mmCIF file of C-alpha atoms in Angstrom:
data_model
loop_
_atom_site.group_PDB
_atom_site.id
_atom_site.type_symbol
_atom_site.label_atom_id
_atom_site.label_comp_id
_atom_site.label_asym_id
_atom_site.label_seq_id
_atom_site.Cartn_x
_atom_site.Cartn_y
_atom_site.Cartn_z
ATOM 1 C CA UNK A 571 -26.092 155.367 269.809
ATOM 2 C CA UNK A 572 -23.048 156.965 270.640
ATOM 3 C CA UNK A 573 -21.628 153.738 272.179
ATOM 4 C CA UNK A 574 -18.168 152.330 271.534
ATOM 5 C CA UNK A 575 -18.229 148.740 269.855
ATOM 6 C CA UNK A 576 -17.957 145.680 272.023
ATOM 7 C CA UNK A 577 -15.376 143.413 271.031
ATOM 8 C CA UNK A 578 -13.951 140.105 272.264
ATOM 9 C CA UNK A 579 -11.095 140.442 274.248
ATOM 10 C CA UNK A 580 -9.835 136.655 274.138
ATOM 11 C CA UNK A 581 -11.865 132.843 273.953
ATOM 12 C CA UNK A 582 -10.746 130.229 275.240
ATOM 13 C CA UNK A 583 -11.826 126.261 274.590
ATOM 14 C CA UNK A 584 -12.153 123.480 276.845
ATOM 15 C CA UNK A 585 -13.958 120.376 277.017
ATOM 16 C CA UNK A 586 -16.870 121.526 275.341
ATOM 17 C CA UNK A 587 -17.041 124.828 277.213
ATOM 18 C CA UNK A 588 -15.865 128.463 275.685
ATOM 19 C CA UNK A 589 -14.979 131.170 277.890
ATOM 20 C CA UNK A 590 -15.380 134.851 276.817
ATOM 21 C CA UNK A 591 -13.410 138.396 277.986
ATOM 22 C CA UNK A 592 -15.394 140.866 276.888
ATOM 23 C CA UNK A 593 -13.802 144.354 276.288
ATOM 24 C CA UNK A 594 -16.303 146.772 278.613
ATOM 25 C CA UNK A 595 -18.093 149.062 277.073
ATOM 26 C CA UNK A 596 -18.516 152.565 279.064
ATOM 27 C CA UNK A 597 -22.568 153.333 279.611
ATOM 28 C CA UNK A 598 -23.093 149.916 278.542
ATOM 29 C CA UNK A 599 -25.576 148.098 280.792
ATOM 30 C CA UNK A 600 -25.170 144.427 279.475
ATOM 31 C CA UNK A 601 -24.254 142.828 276.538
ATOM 32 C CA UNK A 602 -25.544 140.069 274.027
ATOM 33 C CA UNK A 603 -23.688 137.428 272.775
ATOM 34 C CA UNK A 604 -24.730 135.210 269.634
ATOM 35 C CA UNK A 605 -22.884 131.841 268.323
ATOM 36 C CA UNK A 606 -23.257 129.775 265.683
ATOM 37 C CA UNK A 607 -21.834 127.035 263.585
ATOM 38 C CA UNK A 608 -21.663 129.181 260.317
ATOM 39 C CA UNK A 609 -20.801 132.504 259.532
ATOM 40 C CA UNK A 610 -23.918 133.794 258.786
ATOM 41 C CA UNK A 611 -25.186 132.864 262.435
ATOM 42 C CA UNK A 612 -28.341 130.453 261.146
ATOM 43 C CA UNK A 613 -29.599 128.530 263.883
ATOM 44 C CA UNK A 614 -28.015 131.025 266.361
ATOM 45 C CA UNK A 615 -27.889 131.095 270.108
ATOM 46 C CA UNK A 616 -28.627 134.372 271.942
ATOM 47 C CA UNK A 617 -27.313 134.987 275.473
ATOM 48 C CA UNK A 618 -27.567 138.192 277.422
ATOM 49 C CA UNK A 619 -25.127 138.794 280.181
ATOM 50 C CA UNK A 620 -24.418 141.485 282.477
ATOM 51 C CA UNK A 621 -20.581 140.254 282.832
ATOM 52 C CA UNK A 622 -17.391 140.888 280.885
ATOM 53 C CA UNK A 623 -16.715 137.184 281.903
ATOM 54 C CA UNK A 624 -19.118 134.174 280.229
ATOM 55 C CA UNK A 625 -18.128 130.334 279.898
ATOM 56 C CA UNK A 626 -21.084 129.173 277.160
ATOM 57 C CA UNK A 627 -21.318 125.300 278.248
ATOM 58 C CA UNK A 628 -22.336 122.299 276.178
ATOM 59 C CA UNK A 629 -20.981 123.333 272.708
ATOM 60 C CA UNK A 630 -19.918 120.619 270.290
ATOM 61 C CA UNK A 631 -16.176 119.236 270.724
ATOM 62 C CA UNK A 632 -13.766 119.782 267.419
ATOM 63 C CA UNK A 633 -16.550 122.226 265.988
ATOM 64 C CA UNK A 634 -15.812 125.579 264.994
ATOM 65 C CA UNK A 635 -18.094 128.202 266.067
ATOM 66 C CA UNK A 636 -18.691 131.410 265.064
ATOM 67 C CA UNK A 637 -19.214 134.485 268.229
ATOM 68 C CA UNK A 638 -19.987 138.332 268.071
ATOM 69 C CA UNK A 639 -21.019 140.322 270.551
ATOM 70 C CA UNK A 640 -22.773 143.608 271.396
ATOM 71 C CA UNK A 641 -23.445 145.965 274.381
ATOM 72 C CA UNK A 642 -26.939 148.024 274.803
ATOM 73 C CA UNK A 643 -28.241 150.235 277.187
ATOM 74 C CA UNK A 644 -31.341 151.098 278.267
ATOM 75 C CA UNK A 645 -33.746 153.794 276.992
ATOM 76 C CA UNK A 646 -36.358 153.822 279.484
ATOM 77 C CA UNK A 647 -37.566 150.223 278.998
ATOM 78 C CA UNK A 648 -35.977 149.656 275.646
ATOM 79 C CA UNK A 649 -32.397 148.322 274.824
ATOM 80 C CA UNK A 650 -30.893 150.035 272.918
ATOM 81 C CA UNK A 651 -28.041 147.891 270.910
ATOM 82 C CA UNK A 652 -24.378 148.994 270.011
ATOM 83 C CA UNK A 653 -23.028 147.753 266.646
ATOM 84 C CA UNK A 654 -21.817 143.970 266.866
ATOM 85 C CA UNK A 655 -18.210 143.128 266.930
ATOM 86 C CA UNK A 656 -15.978 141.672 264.854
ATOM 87 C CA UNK A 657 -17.034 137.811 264.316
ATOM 88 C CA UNK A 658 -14.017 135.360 266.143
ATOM 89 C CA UNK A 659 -13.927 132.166 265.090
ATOM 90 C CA UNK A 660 -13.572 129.253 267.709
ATOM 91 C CA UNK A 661 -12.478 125.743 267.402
ATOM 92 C CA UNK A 662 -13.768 124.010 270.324
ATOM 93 C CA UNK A 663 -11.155 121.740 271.902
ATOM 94 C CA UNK A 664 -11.599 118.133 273.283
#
């Protein structure tokens, strides 16, 4: 795809809230972010955002959870998807 790999810059916890910095991607036109409880994302949560900056709200307190992101662009009318980032692991702070 000739896209660079989106990464997570830095995550911070708070009160049930996780906020992302998203390295940006050049040519990118959005990105999609997936969490999950387990490392092999089951039961996983799909978000697309247009931002470097996203605060995911109502995640479970003292759970760890499990984020990757990727960036796409668009082909016409189809995204096309980078590769996903390295998973970061989150514990999610009272």
């Amino acid at each position: 795809t000739g896209m660079t790999q989106a990464e997570i810059k830095k995550a911070l916890s708070k009160k049930g809230r996780l906020k992302l910095f998203l390295g940006k991607v050049t040519g990118a036109k959005g990105y999609q972010l997936q969490y999950a409880l387990n490392k092999k994302f089951k039961k996983k949560k799909s978000i697309q955002t247009k931002k470097t900056k996203y605060t995911i709200k109502k995640l479970k307190k003292k759970k760890t959870y499990y984020i990757r992101v990727r960036a796409y662009k668009m082909n016409g009318k189809k995204k096309v998807y980078g590769k996903w980032s390295t998973v970061k692991k989150v514990k999610i702070r009272k």
